Tab-separated table of C-alpha atoms and ligand atoms in Angstrom:
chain	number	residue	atom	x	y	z
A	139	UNK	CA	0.000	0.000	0.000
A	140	UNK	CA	1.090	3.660	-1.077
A	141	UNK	CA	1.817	6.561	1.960
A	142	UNK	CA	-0.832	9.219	1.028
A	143	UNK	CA	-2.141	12.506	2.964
A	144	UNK	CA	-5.330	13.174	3.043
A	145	UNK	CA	-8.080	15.471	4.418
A	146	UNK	CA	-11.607	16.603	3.065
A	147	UNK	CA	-12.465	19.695	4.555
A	148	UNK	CA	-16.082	19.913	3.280
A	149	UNK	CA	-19.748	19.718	5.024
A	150	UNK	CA	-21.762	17.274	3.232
A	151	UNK	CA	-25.620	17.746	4.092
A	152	UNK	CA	-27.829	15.010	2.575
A	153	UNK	CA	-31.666	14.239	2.107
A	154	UNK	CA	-34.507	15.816	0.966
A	155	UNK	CA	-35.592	19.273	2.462
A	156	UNK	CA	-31.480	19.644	3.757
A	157	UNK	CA	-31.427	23.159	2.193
A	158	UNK	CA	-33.850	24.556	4.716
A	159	UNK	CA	-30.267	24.409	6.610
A	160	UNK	CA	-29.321	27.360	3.910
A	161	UNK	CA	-29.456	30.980	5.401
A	162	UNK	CA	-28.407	29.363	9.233
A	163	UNK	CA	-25.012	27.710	6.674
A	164	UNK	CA	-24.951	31.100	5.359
A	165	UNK	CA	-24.647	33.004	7.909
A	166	UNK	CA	-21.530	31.465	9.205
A	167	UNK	CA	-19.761	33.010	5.508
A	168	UNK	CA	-21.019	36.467	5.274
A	169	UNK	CA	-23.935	38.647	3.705
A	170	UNK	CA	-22.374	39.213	0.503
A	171	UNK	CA	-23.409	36.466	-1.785
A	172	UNK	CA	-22.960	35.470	-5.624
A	173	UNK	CA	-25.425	33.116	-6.475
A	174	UNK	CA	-23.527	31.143	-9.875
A	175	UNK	CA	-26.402	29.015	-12.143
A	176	UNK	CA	-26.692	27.732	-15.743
A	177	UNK	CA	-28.820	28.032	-18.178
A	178	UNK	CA	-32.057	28.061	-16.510
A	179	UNK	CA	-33.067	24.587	-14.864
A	180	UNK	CA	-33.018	25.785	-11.608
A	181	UNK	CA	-35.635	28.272	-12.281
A	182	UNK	CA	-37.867	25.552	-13.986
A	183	UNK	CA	-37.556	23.239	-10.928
A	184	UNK	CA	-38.429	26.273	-8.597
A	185	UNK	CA	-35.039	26.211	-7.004
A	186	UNK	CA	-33.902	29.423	-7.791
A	187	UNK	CA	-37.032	31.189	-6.213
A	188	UNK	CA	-36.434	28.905	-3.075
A	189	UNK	CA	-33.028	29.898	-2.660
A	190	UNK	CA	-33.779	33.442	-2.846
A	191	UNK	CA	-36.782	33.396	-0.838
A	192	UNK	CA	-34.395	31.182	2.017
A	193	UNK	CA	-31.888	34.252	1.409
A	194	UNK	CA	-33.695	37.306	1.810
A	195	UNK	CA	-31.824	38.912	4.665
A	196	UNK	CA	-28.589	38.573	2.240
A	197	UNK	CA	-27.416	40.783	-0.188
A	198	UNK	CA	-27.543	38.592	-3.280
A	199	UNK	CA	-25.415	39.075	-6.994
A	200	UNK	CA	-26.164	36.637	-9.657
A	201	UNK	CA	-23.748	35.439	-12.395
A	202	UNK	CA	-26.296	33.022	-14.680
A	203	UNK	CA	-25.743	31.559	-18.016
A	204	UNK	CA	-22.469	29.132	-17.041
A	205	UNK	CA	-22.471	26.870	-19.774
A	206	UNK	CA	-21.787	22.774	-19.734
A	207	UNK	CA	-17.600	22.845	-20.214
A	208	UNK	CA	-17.537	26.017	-18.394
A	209	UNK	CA	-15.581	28.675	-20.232
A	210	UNK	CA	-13.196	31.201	-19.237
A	211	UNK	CA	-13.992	33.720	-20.788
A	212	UNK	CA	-16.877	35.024	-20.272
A	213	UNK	CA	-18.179	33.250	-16.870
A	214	UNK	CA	-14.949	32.807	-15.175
A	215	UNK	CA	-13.625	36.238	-15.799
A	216	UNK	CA	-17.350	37.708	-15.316
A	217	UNK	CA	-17.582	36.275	-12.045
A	218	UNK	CA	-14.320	37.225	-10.729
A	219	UNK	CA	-15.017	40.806	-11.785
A	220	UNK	CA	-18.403	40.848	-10.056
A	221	UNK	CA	-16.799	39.437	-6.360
A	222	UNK	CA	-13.926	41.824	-7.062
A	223	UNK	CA	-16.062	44.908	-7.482
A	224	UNK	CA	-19.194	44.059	-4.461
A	225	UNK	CA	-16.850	42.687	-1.853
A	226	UNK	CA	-18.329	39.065	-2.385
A	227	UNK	CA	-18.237	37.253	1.087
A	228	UNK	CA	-18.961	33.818	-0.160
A	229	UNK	CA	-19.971	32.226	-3.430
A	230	UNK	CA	-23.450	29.757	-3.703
A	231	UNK	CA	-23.250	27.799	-6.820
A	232	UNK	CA	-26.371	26.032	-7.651
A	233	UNK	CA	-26.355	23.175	-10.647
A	234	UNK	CA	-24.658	20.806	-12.273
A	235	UNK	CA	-20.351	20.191	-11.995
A	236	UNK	CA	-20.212	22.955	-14.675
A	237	UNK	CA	-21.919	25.318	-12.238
A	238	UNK	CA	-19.585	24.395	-9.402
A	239	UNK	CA	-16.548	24.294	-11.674
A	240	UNK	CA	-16.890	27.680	-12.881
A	241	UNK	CA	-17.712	28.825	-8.968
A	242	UNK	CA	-14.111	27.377	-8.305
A	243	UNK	CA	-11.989	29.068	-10.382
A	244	UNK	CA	-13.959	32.258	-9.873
A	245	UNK	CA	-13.525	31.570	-6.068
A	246	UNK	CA	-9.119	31.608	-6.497
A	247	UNK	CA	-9.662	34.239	-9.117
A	248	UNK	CA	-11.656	36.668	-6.680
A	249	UNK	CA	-8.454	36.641	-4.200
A	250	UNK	CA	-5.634	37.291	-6.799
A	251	UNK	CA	-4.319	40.731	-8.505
A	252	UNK	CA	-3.489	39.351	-11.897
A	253	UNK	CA	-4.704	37.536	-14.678
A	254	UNK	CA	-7.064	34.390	-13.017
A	255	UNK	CA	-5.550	31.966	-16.057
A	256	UNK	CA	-2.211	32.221	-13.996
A	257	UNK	CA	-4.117	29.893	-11.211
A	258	UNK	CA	-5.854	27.484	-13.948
A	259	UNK	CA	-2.434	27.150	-15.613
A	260	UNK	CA	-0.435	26.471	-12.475
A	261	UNK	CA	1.544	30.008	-13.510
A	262	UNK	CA	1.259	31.134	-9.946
A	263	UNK	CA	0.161	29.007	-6.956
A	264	UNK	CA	-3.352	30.861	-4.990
A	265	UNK	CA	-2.768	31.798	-2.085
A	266	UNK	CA	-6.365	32.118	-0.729
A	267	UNK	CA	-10.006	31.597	-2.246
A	268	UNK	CA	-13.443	33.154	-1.340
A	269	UNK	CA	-15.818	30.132	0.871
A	270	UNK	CA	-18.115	27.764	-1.759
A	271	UNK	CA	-21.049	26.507	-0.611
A	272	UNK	CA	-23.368	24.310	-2.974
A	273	UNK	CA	-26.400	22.813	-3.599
A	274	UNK	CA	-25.364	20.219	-6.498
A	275	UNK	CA	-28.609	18.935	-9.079
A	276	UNK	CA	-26.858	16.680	-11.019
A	277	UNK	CA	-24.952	13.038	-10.042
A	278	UNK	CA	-22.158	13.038	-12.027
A	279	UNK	CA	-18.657	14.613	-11.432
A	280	UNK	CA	-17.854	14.557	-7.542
A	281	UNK	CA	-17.117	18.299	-7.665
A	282	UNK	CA	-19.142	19.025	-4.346
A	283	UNK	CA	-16.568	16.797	-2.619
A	284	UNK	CA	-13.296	17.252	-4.279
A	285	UNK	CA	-10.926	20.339	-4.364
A	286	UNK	CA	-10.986	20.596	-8.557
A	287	UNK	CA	-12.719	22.420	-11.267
A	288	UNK	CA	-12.530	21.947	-15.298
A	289	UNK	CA	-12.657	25.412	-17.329
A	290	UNK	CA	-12.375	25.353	-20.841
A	291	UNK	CA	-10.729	28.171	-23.078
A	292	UNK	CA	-12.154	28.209	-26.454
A	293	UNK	CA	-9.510	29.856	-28.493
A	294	UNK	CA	-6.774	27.426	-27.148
A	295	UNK	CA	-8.722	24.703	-27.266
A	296	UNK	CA	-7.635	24.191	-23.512
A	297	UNK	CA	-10.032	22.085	-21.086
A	298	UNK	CA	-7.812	22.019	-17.577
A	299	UNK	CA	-8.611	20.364	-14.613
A	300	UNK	CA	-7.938	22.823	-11.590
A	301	UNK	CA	-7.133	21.566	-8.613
A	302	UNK	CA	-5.974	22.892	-5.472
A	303	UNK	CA	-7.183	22.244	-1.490
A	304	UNK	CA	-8.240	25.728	-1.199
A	305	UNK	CA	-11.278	25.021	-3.955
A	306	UNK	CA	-12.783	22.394	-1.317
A	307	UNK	CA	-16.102	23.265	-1.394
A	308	UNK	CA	-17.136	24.685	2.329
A	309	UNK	CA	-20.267	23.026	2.663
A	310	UNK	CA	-22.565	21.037	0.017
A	311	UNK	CA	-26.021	20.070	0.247
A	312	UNK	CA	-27.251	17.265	-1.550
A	313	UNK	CA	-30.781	16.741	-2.113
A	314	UNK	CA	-31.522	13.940	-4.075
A	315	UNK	CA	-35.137	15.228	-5.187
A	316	UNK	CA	-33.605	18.381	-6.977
A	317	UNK	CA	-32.221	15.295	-9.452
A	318	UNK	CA	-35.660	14.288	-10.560
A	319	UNK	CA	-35.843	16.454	-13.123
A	320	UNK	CA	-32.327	15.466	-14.918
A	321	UNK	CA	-32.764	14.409	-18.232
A	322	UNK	CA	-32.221	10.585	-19.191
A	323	UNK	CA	-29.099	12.347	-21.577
A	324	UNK	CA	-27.348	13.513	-18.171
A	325	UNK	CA	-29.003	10.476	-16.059
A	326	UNK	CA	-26.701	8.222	-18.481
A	327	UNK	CA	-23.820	10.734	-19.080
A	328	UNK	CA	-23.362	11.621	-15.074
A	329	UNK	CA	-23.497	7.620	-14.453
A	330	UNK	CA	-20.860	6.848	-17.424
A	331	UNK	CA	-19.078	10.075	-15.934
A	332	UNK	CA	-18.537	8.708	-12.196
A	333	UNK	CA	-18.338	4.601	-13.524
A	334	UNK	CA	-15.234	6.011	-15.105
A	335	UNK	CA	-13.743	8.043	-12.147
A	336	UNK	CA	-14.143	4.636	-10.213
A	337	UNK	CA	-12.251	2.432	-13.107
A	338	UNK	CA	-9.674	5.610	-13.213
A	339	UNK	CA	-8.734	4.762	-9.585
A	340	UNK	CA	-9.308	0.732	-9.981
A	341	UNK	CA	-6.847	0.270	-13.204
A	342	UNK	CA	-3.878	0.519	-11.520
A	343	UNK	CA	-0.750	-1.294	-10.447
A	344	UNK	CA	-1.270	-1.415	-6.835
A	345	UNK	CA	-4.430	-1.699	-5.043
A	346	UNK	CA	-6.298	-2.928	-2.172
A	347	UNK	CA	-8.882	-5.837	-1.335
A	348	UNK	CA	-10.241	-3.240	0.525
A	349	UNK	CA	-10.553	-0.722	-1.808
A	350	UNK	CA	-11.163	-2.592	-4.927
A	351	UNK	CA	-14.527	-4.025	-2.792
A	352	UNK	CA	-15.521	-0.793	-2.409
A	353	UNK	CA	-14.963	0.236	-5.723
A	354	UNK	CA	-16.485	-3.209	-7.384
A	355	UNK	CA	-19.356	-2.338	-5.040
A	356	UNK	CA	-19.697	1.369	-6.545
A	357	UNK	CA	-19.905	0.456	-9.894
A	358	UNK	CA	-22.295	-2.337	-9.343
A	359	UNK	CA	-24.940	0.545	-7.406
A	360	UNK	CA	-24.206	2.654	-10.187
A	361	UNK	CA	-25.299	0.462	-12.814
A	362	UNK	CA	-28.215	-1.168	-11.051
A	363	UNK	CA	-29.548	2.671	-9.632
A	364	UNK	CA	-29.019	4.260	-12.975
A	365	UNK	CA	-30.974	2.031	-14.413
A	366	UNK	CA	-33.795	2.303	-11.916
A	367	UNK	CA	-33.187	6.196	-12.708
A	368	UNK	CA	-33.893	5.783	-16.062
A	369	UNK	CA	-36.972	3.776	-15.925
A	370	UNK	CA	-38.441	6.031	-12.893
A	371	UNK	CA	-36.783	9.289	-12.313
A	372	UNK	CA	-38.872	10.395	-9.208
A	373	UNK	CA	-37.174	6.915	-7.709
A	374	UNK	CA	-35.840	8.154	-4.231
A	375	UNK	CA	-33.605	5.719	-3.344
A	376	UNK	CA	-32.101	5.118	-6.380
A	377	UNK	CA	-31.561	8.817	-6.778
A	378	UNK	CA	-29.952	9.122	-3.294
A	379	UNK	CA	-27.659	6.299	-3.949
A	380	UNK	CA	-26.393	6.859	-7.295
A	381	UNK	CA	-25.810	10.567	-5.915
A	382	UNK	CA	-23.827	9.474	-3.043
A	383	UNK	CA	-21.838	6.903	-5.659
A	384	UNK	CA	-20.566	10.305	-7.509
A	385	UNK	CA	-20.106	12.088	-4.790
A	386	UNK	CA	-16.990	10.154	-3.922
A	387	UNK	CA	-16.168	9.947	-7.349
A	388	UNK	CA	-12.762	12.830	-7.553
A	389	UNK	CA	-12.455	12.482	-3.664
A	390	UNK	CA	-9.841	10.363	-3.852
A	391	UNK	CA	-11.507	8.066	-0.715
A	392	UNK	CA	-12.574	5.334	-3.594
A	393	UNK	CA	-8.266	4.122	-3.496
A	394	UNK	CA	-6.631	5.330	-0.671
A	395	UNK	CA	-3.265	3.913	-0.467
A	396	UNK	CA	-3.263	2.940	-4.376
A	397	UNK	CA	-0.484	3.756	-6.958
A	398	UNK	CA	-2.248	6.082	-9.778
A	399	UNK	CA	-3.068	5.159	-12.781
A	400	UNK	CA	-2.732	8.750	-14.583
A	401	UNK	CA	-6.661	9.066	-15.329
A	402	UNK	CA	-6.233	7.975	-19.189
A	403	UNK	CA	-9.442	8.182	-20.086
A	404	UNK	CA	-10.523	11.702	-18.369
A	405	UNK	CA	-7.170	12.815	-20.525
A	406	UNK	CA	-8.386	11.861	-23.808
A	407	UNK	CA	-11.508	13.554	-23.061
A	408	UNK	CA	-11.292	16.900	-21.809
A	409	UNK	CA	-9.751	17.445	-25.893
A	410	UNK	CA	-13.003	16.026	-27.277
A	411	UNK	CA	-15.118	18.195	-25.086
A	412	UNK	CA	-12.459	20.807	-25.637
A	413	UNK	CA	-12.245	20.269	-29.467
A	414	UNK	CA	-16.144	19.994	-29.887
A	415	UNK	CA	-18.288	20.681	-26.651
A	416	UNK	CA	-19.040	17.740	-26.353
A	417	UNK	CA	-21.458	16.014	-23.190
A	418	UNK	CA	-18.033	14.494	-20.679
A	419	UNK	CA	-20.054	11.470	-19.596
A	420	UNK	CA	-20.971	10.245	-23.247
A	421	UNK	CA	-17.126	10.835	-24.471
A	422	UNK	CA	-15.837	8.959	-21.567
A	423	UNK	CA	-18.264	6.648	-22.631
A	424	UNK	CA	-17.377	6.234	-26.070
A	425	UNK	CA	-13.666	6.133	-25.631
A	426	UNK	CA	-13.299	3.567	-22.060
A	427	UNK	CA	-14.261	0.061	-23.851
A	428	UNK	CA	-11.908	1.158	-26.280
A	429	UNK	CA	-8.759	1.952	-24.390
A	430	UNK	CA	-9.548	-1.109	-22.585
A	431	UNK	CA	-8.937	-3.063	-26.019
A	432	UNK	CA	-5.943	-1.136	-26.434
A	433	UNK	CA	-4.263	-1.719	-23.043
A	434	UNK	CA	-5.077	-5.591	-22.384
A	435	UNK	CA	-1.759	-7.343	-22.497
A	436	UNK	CA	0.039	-9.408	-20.437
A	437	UNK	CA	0.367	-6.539	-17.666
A	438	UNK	CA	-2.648	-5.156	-17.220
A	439	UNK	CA	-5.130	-8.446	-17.746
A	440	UNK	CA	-5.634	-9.963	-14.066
A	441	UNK	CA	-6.949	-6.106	-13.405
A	442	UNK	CA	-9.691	-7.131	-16.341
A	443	UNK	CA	-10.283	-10.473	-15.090
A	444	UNK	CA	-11.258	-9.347	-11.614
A	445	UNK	CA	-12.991	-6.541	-12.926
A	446	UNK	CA	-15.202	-8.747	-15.109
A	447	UNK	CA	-15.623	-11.559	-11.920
A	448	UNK	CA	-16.827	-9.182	-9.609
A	449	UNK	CA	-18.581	-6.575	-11.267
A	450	UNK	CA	-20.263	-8.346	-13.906
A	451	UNK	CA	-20.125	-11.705	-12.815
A	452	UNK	CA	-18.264	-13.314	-15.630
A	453	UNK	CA	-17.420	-17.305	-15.301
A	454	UNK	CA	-13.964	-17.129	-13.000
A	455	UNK	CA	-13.137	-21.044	-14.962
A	456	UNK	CA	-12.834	-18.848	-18.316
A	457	UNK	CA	-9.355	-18.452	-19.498
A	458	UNK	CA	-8.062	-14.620	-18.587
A	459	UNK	CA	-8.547	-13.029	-22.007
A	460	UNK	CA	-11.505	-14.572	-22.467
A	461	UNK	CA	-12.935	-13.053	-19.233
A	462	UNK	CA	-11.229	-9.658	-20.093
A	463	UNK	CA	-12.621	-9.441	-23.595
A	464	UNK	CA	-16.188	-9.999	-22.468
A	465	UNK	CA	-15.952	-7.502	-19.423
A	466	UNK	CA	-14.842	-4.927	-22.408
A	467	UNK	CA	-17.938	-6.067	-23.935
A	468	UNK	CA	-20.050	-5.935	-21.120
A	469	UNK	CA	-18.605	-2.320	-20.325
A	470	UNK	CA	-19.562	-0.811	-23.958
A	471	UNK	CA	-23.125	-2.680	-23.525
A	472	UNK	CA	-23.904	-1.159	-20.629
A	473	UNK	CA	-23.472	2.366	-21.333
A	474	UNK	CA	-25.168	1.516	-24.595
A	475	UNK	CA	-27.932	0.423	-23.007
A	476	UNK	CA	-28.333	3.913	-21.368
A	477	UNK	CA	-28.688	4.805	-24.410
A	478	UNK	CA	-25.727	6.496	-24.663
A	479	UNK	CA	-24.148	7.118	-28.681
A	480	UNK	CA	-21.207	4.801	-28.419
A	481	UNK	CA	-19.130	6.521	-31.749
A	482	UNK	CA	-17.750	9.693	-31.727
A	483	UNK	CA	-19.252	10.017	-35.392
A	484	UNK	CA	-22.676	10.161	-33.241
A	485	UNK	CA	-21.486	12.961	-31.048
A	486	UNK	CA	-20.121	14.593	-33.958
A	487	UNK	CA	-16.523	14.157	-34.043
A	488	UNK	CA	-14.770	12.643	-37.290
A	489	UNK	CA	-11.300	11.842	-38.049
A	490	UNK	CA	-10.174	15.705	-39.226
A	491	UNK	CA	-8.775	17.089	-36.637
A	492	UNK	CA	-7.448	13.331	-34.362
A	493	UNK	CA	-3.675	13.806	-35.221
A	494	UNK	CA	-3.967	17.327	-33.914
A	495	UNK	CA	-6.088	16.399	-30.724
A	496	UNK	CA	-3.947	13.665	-29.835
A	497	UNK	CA	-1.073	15.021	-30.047
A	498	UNK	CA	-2.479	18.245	-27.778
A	499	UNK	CA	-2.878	15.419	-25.236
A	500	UNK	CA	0.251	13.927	-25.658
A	501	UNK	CA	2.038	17.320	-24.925
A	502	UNK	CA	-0.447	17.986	-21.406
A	503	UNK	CA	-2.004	14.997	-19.990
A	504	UNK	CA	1.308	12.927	-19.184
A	505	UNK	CA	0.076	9.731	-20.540
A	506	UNK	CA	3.299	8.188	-21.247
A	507	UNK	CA	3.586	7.662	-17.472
A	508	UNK	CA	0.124	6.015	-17.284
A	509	UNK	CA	-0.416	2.777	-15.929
A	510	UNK	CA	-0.611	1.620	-18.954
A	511	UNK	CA	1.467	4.118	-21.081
A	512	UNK	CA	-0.039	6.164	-23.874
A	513	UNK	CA	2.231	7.828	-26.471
A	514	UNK	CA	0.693	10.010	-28.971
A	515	UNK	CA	0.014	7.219	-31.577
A	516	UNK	CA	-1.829	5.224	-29.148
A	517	UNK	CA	-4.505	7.965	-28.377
A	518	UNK	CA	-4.504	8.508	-31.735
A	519	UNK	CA	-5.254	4.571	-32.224
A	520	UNK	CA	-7.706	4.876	-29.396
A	521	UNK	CA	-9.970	7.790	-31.240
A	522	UNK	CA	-9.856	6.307	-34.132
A	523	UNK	CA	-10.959	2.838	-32.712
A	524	UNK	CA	-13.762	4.759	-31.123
A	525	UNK	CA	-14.959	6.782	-34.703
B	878	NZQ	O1	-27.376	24.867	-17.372
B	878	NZQ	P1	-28.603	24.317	-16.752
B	878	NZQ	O2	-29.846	24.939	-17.267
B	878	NZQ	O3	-28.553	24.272	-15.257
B	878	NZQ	O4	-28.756	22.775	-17.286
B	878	NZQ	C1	-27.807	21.778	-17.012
B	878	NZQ	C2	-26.936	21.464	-18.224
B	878	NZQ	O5	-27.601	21.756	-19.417
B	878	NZQ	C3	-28.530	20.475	-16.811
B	878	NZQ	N1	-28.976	20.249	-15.429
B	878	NZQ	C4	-28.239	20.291	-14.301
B	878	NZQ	N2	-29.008	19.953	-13.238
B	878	NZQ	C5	-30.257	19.718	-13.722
B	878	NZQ	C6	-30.237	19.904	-15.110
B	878	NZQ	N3	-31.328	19.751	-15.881
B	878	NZQ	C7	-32.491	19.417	-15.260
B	878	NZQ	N4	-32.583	19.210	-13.924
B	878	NZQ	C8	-31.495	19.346	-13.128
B	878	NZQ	N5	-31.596	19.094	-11.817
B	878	NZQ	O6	-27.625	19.468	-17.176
B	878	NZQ	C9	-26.765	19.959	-18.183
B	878	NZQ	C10	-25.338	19.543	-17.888
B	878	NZQ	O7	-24.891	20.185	-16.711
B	878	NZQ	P2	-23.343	20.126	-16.303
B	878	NZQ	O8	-23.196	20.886	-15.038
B	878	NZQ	O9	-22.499	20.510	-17.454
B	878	NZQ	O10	-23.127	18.558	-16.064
B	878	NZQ	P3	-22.110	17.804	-15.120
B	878	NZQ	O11	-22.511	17.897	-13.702
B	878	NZQ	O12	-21.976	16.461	-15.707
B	878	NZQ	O13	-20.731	18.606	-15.279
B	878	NZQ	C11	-19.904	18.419	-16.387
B	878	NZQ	C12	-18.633	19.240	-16.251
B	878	NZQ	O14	-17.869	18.843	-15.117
B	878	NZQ	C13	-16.517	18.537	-15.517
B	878	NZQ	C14	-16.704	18.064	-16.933
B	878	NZQ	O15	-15.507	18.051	-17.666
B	878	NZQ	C15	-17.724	19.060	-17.460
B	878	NZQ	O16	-17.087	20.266	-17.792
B	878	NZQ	N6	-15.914	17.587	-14.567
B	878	NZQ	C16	-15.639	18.030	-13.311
B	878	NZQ	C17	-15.018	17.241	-12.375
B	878	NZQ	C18	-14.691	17.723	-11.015
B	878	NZQ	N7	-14.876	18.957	-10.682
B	878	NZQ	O17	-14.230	16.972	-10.208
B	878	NZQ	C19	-14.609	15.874	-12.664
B	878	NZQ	C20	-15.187	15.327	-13.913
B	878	NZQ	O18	-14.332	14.324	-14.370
B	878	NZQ	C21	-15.449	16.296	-15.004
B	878	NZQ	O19	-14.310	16.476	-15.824
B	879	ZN	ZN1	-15.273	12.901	-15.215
């Protein structure tokens, strides 16, 4: 087992009616509040008027409109110049990952002189951030218990994942009702999204029986609540559990003690979603059973082989390949049976513009110290494979 440090500073309050909690949470931050949203579904699930009627003794500023891939410029930069100019005391994002994301890097930016693209580039370490409290109504990318955000910058076709312990959120309230109204799209996509942050942390070189029980186990809940998700979305339970599933997702508590694996997938991805906007969940989708292909060898396939005994219950008397090729198999099928397009032709992505994407992650995502080491021809194999 690895040596690791580790501390989660954030508040997690979860069930249904939890945000009641808000103004006494509140209080404990400040009176100067931006409220961050998207493009309007909290207003159409009645959120946003319960929020501000819970947060009438504050003094509220709104930055709406963040976008899915949040982007730099305009959100990030309009945020930071709305805290900088009111004297923001604390920031309530309230939304998806993208939402939350955004609220991140505006939170560092808000507390620094120069140009906020120093902290998202790792120019210039920040040295403080402005408290994040959310209410999070989407299951997907863990980002109400983890310390990162992903911005995108159009004109560079940059998608960075920002991380840094002072972008903990403070507190986050989950209410698993305020997912109902998630479309089957993002149902699918969010479940794909935190399936793969599990099998980022569980395809490694060193693990745990411990963790790779727990693991095993989240995937399993995953698949069996998404499902239920999909067939009932006003299902409670399986709401609350597949939320709680992501939650963990970027935490790092999934593989304490494990070697990394260099998140492969979640590499190749942020340049399709930077390249072409694309949903995360569905390109992580389209491009996992296909790395898998590409990495089983010799190395990596008693990973595969317990993979496919315990999470999908594959025949343990099979020989190894056999068992790895049809947990591949029964990986692609299962996000296909979300529904989810499984080619990136269906997403819109064709082979134009691969060379140039795979080589952008090549030159940032240090794949070539991967688990399972991916040079620039590889990811190019790997798109390709997944056209
Ligand atoms: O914009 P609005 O109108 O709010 O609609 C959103 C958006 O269109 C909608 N939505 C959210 N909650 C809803 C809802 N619609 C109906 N009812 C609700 N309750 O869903 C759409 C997608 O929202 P978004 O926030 O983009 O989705 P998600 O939570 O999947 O976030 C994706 C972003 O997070 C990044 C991804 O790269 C992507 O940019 N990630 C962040 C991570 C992190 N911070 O740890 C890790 C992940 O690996 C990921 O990279
Ligand atoms: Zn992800």
């Amino acid at each position: 087992m690895q040596s690791f440090d580790y501390m989660t500073p954030t508040r997690l309050i979860f069930g249904k009616g939890v945000v009641e909690q808000l103004p006494e949470v509140m209080t404990g931050y400040g009176k100067k509040v931006l409220l961050t949203y998207g493009g309007g579904s909290i207003k159409k699930m009645g959120l946003y008027d319960k929020v501000k009627e819970l947060l009438s003794d504050f003094e509220i500023y709104e930055l709406s409109g963040i976008q899915p891939n949040p982007k730099y410029d305009p959100s990030v930069l309009d945020g930071v110049r709305i805290c900088k100019e009111n004297d923001i005391d604390v920031i309530l994002a309230v939304g998806g990952g993208s939402v939350l994301d955004c609220s991140k890097a505006i939170a560092a930016g808000a507390k620094y002189d120069g140009d906020p693209w120093d902290l998202i580039s790792y120019k210039v370490k920040a040295q403080a951030a402005l408290p994040i409290v959310d209410i999070i109504t989407l299951a997907a990318t863990g980002s109400e218990y983890d310390p990162g955000g992903v911005i995108s910058r159009t004109e560079t076709n940059d998608k960075i994942g920002y991380v840094d312990p002072l972008l903990f959120p403070a507190v986050s309230f989950l209410d698993p009702t305020f997912t109902f109204t998630v479309s089957k799209k993002q149902t699918a996509a969010g479940c794909a999204d935190a399936m793969n942050h599990i099998m980022e942390q569980y395809f490694c070189e060193d693990s745990t029986l411990l963790n790779d029980g727990f693991m095993e186990a989240a995937l399993k809940s995953l698949m069996i609540n998404a499902q239920k998700c999909l067939e009932n979305p006003e299902d409670y339970t399986a709401r609350a559990e597949m939320m709680l599933c992501c939650t963990y997702g970027c935490n790092r508590i999934y593989s304490l003690g494990n070697s990394q694996s260099g998140w492969p997938c979640h590499g190749m991805e942020h340049a399709l979603s930077a390249y072409y906007d694309i949903t995360h969940g569905e390109g992580l989708a389209i491009i996992t059973p296909r790395w898998m292909k590409h990495i089983l060898s010799d190395k990596t396939v008693d990973r595969f082989v317990k993979y496919g005994i315990n999470v999908f219950g594959i025949d343990a008397s099979l020989d190894g390949f056999e068992i790895a090729e049809k947990a591949i198999q029964a990986t692609h099928d299962f996000f296909e049976s979300m529904g989810i397009p499984m080619h990136l032709r269906d997403v819109g992505i064709d082979e134009s513009r691969i060379e140039e994407m795979a080589q952008h992650v090549a030159d940032n995502e240090g794949l070539e110290n991967a688990w399972a080491p991916l040079l620039k021809e590889d990811i190019a194999r790997i798109f390709t494979d997944s056209l």
